[in-house]
């Protein structure tokens, strides 16, 4: 598989993408060697795309320099086998443009742009924001519609208008409104990707082309098999595969996506470090429950990691300048 073969007509970023966690070392610093090993493992497992610097990748707590370095490392490791999509959306248009241009310079194949959060702009502001970023690079753009985090949705008419931009080509949907999504799929050329693992299969039924997953850290092979079965008309097989992943969804629901994925990767033998604050690592009790869930799903775990069930430290601030700590800092 090459990155070009992953980007097929109608599937501009591939079929099964995982929103990859960002590995940190014991001191909370970015660990690029482990990031490359993780990216390779994820592609070997069945992902033909990776999203880096997203929410699961703890993008709000990594510096601009760390984001660019991570993109370069992941592209170097798997860029010939998978699409590498860089999260570049913030609540500041100028800062988002800076991140998008840095991602392009680092070799990213595409951009993920989340709806501006906290400031709650009107729909006219969304059009101006997304258009300005899309105009700033030559990269294809996937919009990220997630009102539970951003508060405001991207309205139907706004998506139809943005779809006319030549580089806005896809939507990652975590809004879970299949009616709106069905209408967008029917009235635009936007490629729809499920952005919420519990509804991956329902989205396929209305025309989604793939998924941007968190559970893909451990079951990308099953996600791919489910998609293949559904598209081959083997709907009962697709339902069975979907049901087999329910314990993984339960595990993720215990602690949230980033903490679950980091815990799961450690249990599978690759320590990607603790999350940065404000995300705490899983407690011993939570790790034990996740082990039980992954066992129920038939996910293979590393024997030594299982025996240790390390709950991690206290959550790291990371080796960043004080000006970068906390909320996103506007680019000047």
Coordinates of C-alpha atoms in Angstrom, one line a residue:
X1 CA 0.0 0.0 0.0
X2 CA 1.3 3.5 -0.8
X3 CA -0.1 6.8 0.2
X4 CA -1.2 7.4 -3.4
X5 CA -3.1 4.1 -3.5
X6 CA -4.7 4.9 -0.1
X7 CA -6.1 8.2 -1.6
X8 CA -8.6 6.9 -4.1
X9 CA -11.5 8.8 -5.8
X10 CA -14.2 9.2 -3.2
X11 CA -11.8 8.4 -0.4
X12 CA -9.3 11.3 -0.4
X13 CA -7.6 10.2 2.9
X14 CA -8.0 6.4 2.7
X15 CA -10.6 4.1 4.4
X16 CA -9.5 3.3 7.9
X17 CA -7.6 6.0 9.7
X18 CA -6.6 6.1 13.4
X19 CA -6.4 9.4 15.4
X20 CA -2.9 8.6 16.7
X21 CA -1.8 9.3 20.3
X22 CA 1.4 11.3 20.7
X23 CA 4.1 9.4 22.6
X24 CA 6.0 11.1 25.4
X25 CA 9.0 9.8 27.4
X26 CA 9.2 9.5 31.1
X27 CA 9.9 13.2 31.5
X28 CA 6.9 14.2 29.4
X29 CA 9.0 15.1 26.3
X30 CA 8.0 14.2 22.8
X31 CA 9.3 10.8 21.9
X32 CA 9.8 10.7 18.1
X33 CA 11.4 7.2 18.0
X34 CA 8.4 5.7 19.7
X35 CA 6.1 7.8 17.5
X36 CA 7.6 6.2 14.4
X37 CA 7.3 2.7 15.9
X38 CA 3.7 3.3 16.8
X39 CA 2.9 4.7 13.3
X40 CA 4.5 1.6 11.8
X41 CA 2.5 -0.7 14.0
X42 CA -0.7 1.0 13.2
X43 CA -0.2 0.8 9.5
X44 CA 0.8 -2.9 9.8
X45 CA -2.4 -3.5 11.7
X46 CA -4.6 -2.2 8.8
X47 CA -4.7 1.6 8.9
X48 CA -4.2 3.3 5.6
X49 CA -4.2 6.7 7.2
X50 CA -3.1 8.4 10.4
X51 CA -4.3 11.6 12.0
X52 CA -1.7 13.3 14.1
X53 CA -1.9 16.3 16.4
X54 CA -5.7 15.9 16.9
X55 CA -7.5 15.7 20.2
X56 CA -6.5 12.1 20.8
X57 CA -3.0 13.2 19.9
X58 CA -3.2 15.8 22.7
X59 CA -2.8 18.7 20.2
X60 CA -4.0 21.3 22.8
X61 CA -0.9 20.5 25.0
X62 CA 1.8 20.2 22.4
X63 CA 3.8 23.1 21.1
X64 CA 3.9 24.2 17.5
X65 CA 7.4 22.9 17.2
X66 CA 6.4 19.5 18.6
X67 CA 3.5 19.3 16.1
X68 CA 5.8 19.9 13.1
X69 CA 8.4 17.5 14.4
X70 CA 5.8 14.8 14.9
X71 CA 4.4 15.2 11.4
X72 CA 7.9 14.9 9.9
X73 CA 8.7 11.8 11.9
X74 CA 5.4 10.0 11.0
X75 CA 5.7 10.9 7.3
X76 CA 9.3 9.5 7.3
X77 CA 8.1 6.3 8.9
X78 CA 4.9 5.5 7.0
X79 CA 4.3 8.3 4.5
X80 CA 4.9 5.9 1.6
X81 CA 2.2 3.5 2.9
X82 CA -0.5 5.7 4.4
X83 CA -1.9 9.2 4.3
X84 CA -0.7 11.4 7.2
X85 CA -3.3 14.0 8.1
X86 CA -2.3 16.8 10.5
X87 CA -4.6 18.5 12.9
X88 CA -4.2 22.2 12.4
X89 CA -7.5 23.7 13.7
X90 CA -7.7 26.1 16.6
X91 CA -10.0 28.8 17.7
X92 CA -7.6 31.4 16.1
X93 CA -7.6 31.6 12.3
X94 CA -4.1 33.1 12.1
X95 CA -2.7 30.5 14.4
X96 CA -4.5 27.7 12.4
X97 CA -3.0 29.1 9.1
X98 CA 0.5 29.0 10.7
X99 CA 0.0 25.4 11.8
X100 CA -1.4 24.4 8.4
X101 CA 1.6 25.8 6.6
X102 CA 4.0 24.2 9.0
X103 CA 2.3 20.9 8.5
X104 CA 2.5 21.2 4.8
X105 CA 6.2 22.1 5.1
X106 CA 6.7 19.0 7.3
X107 CA 5.3 16.7 4.6
X108 CA 1.6 16.2 5.7
X109 CA -0.7 14.8 3.0
X110 CA -3.8 16.6 4.4
X111 CA -5.2 18.8 7.1
X112 CA -7.9 18.2 9.8
X113 CA -9.6 21.4 10.8
X114 CA -11.9 21.3 13.8
X115 CA -14.7 23.8 14.3
X116 CA -13.4 26.8 16.3
X117 CA -14.2 26.1 19.9
X118 CA -15.0 28.3 22.9
X119 CA -15.5 31.5 20.9
X120 CA -18.7 30.2 19.2
X121 CA -18.5 32.1 15.9
X122 CA -21.5 32.4 13.6
X123 CA -21.8 30.3 10.5
X124 CA -20.5 33.2 8.4
X125 CA -17.4 33.1 10.6
X126 CA -16.9 29.4 10.0
X127 CA -17.0 30.0 6.3
X128 CA -14.4 32.7 6.5
X129 CA -12.2 30.7 9.0
X130 CA -12.2 27.4 7.0
X131 CA -11.8 29.2 3.7
X132 CA -8.8 31.2 4.9
X133 CA -7.0 28.1 6.1
X134 CA -7.8 26.1 2.9
X135 CA -6.5 29.0 0.8
X136 CA -3.2 29.1 2.7
X137 CA -1.9 25.7 1.6
X138 CA -2.2 23.3 -1.3
X139 CA -3.3 20.4 1.0
X140 CA -6.7 18.7 0.9
X141 CA -8.9 19.5 3.9
X142 CA -11.1 17.4 6.2
X143 CA -13.5 19.4 8.3
X144 CA -14.1 18.1 11.8
X145 CA -17.7 18.6 12.9
X146 CA -17.9 17.9 16.7
X147 CA -20.5 20.0 18.5
X148 CA -20.0 18.2 21.9
X149 CA -16.5 19.8 22.0
X150 CA -16.9 22.9 19.9
X151 CA -20.4 23.8 21.0
X152 CA -21.6 24.9 17.6
X153 CA -22.2 22.6 14.6
X154 CA -21.3 23.2 11.0
X155 CA -24.8 23.8 9.5
X156 CA -26.0 22.0 6.5
X157 CA -26.0 25.1 4.3
X158 CA -22.5 26.0 5.6
X159 CA -21.2 22.5 4.6
X160 CA -22.8 22.8 1.2
X161 CA -21.1 26.2 0.7
X162 CA -17.7 25.0 1.9
X163 CA -17.9 21.9 -0.4
X164 CA -17.5 24.3 -3.3
X165 CA -13.9 25.0 -2.3
X166 CA -11.5 22.9 -4.3
X167 CA -9.5 21.8 -1.4
X168 CA -12.3 21.1 1.2
X169 CA -13.0 17.5 0.3
X170 CA -14.1 15.6 3.4
X171 CA -15.9 15.7 6.8
X172 CA -15.0 13.8 9.9
X173 CA -18.4 13.6 11.6
X174 CA -18.8 13.4 15.4
X175 CA -22.1 15.1 15.4
X176 CA -23.9 11.9 14.9
X177 CA -26.8 13.4 12.9
X178 CA -27.3 10.8 10.2
X179 CA -30.1 12.8 8.6
X180 CA -27.9 15.9 8.0
X181 CA -25.0 13.7 6.9
X182 CA -27.2 11.8 4.4
X183 CA -28.3 15.1 2.9
X184 CA -24.7 16.3 2.6
X185 CA -23.6 13.1 1.1
X186 CA -26.5 13.3 -1.4
X187 CA -26.0 17.0 -2.3
X188 CA -22.2 17.5 -2.3
X189 CA -19.0 15.7 -3.3
X190 CA -17.7 15.7 0.3
X191 CA -16.4 12.4 1.5
X192 CA -17.9 11.5 4.9
X193 CA -15.9 9.7 7.6
X194 CA -17.3 8.5 10.8
X195 CA -15.5 10.3 13.7
X196 CA -17.2 8.4 16.5
X197 CA -16.4 4.7 16.9
X198 CA -19.8 3.6 18.3
X199 CA -21.5 4.6 15.0
X200 CA -19.0 3.5 12.4
X201 CA -21.3 0.9 11.0
X202 CA -24.4 3.1 10.9
X203 CA -22.5 5.7 9.0
X204 CA -21.6 3.2 6.3
X205 CA -25.2 2.5 5.8
X206 CA -25.9 6.1 4.6
X207 CA -22.8 6.5 2.5
X208 CA -19.7 7.2 4.6
X209 CA -16.5 6.1 2.9
X210 CA -14.5 5.2 6.0
X211 CA -13.7 6.1 9.6
X212 CA -11.3 8.2 11.7
X213 CA -11.1 5.9 14.8
X214 CA -9.6 5.8 18.2
X215 CA -10.2 2.1 18.7
X216 CA -8.1 1.6 15.5
X217 CA -5.1 1.6 17.8
X218 CA -6.1 -2.0 18.6
X219 CA -8.7 -3.2 16.1
X220 CA -7.9 -1.5 12.8
X221 CA -7.9 -5.0 11.2
X222 CA -11.5 -5.6 12.3
X223 CA -12.6 -2.2 11.3
X224 CA -11.2 -2.9 7.8
X225 CA -12.8 -6.3 7.7
X226 CA -16.2 -4.8 8.8
X227 CA -15.9 -2.2 6.0
X228 CA -15.0 -4.8 3.5
X229 CA -17.9 -7.1 4.5
X230 CA -20.4 -4.3 4.4
X231 CA -19.3 -3.2 0.9
X232 CA -19.5 -6.8 -0.3
X233 CA -23.1 -7.0 0.9
X234 CA -22.2 -9.2 3.8
X235 CA -24.2 -7.2 6.3
X236 CA -24.6 -9.9 8.9
X237 CA -20.8 -10.4 8.9
X238 CA -20.4 -6.7 9.3
X239 CA -22.8 -6.7 12.2
X240 CA -20.9 -9.6 13.9
X241 CA -17.6 -7.8 13.5
X242 CA -19.1 -4.6 14.9
X243 CA -20.5 -6.5 17.9
X244 CA -17.1 -8.1 18.6
X245 CA -15.7 -4.6 19.2
X246 CA -18.2 -3.5 21.8
X247 CA -15.9 -4.4 24.7
X248 CA -13.3 -2.1 23.2
X249 CA -15.9 0.7 23.1
X250 CA -16.7 0.0 26.7
X251 CA -13.0 0.3 27.6
X252 CA -12.6 3.6 25.8
X253 CA -15.7 5.0 27.5
X254 CA -14.1 4.4 30.9
X255 CA -11.3 6.9 30.5
X256 CA -11.8 8.8 27.2
X257 CA -10.0 8.3 23.9
X258 CA -6.4 9.5 24.6
X259 CA -6.1 7.8 28.0
X260 CA -7.6 4.6 26.7
X261 CA -5.4 4.5 23.6
X262 CA -2.2 5.1 25.6
X263 CA -3.2 2.5 28.2
X264 CA -4.1 0.0 25.5
X265 CA -0.8 0.5 23.6
X266 CA 1.2 0.0 26.9
X267 CA -0.8 -3.2 27.5
X268 CA 0.1 -4.4 24.0
X269 CA 3.8 -3.9 24.6
X270 CA 4.5 -0.4 23.4
X271 CA 4.8 2.2 26.1
X272 CA 3.8 5.6 24.6
X273 CA 4.0 7.4 28.0
X274 CA 1.4 9.1 30.1
X275 CA -0.8 11.9 28.9
X276 CA -0.1 15.5 29.7
X277 CA -2.1 17.4 32.2
X278 CA -5.0 18.1 32.4
X279 CA -5.5 14.5 31.3
X280 CA -4.5 12.1 34.1
X281 CA -3.2 8.5 33.4
X282 CA -5.6 5.6 34.1
X283 CA -5.7 4.5 37.7
X284 CA -4.9 0.9 38.6
X285 CA -8.6 0.1 38.9
X286 CA -9.2 1.6 35.4
X287 CA -6.3 -0.3 33.9
X288 CA -7.6 -3.6 35.4
X289 CA -11.1 -2.9 33.9
X290 CA -9.5 -2.1 30.5
X291 CA -7.6 -5.4 30.6
X292 CA -10.9 -7.2 31.2
X293 CA -12.6 -5.4 28.4
X294 CA -9.7 -6.0 25.9
X295 CA -9.7 -9.7 26.9
X296 CA -13.4 -9.9 26.2
X297 CA -12.8 -8.4 22.8
X298 CA -10.1 -10.9 22.0
X299 CA -7.4 -8.3 21.8
X300 CA -3.9 -9.7 22.3
X301 CA -2.0 -8.2 25.2
X302 CA 1.7 -8.3 26.1
X303 CA 2.2 -10.7 29.0
X304 CA 4.7 -8.6 30.9
X305 CA 2.6 -5.4 30.5
X306 CA -0.4 -7.3 31.7
X307 CA 1.4 -8.5 34.8
X308 CA 2.7 -5.0 35.6
X309 CA -0.5 -3.2 34.9
X310 CA 1.4 0.0 35.3
X311 CA -0.9 2.9 36.0
X312 CA 1.7 5.5 35.1
X313 CA 2.8 8.7 36.9
X314 CA 1.0 11.9 37.6
X315 CA 0.6 13.3 34.1
X316 CA 3.3 15.5 32.6
X317 CA 3.5 19.2 31.7
X318 CA 6.1 18.4 29.1
X319 CA 9.3 20.2 28.1
X320 CA 7.7 23.4 26.8
X321 CA 8.2 27.1 27.3
X322 CA 5.8 28.5 30.0
X323 CA 4.1 30.6 27.3
X324 CA 3.0 27.4 25.6
X325 CA 1.3 25.9 28.7
X326 CA -2.4 25.7 29.2
X327 CA -4.8 26.9 26.5
X328 CA -3.8 27.5 22.9
X329 CA -1.6 30.5 22.5
X330 CA -2.5 32.8 19.5
X331 CA 0.2 32.9 16.8
X332 CA 1.6 36.4 16.4

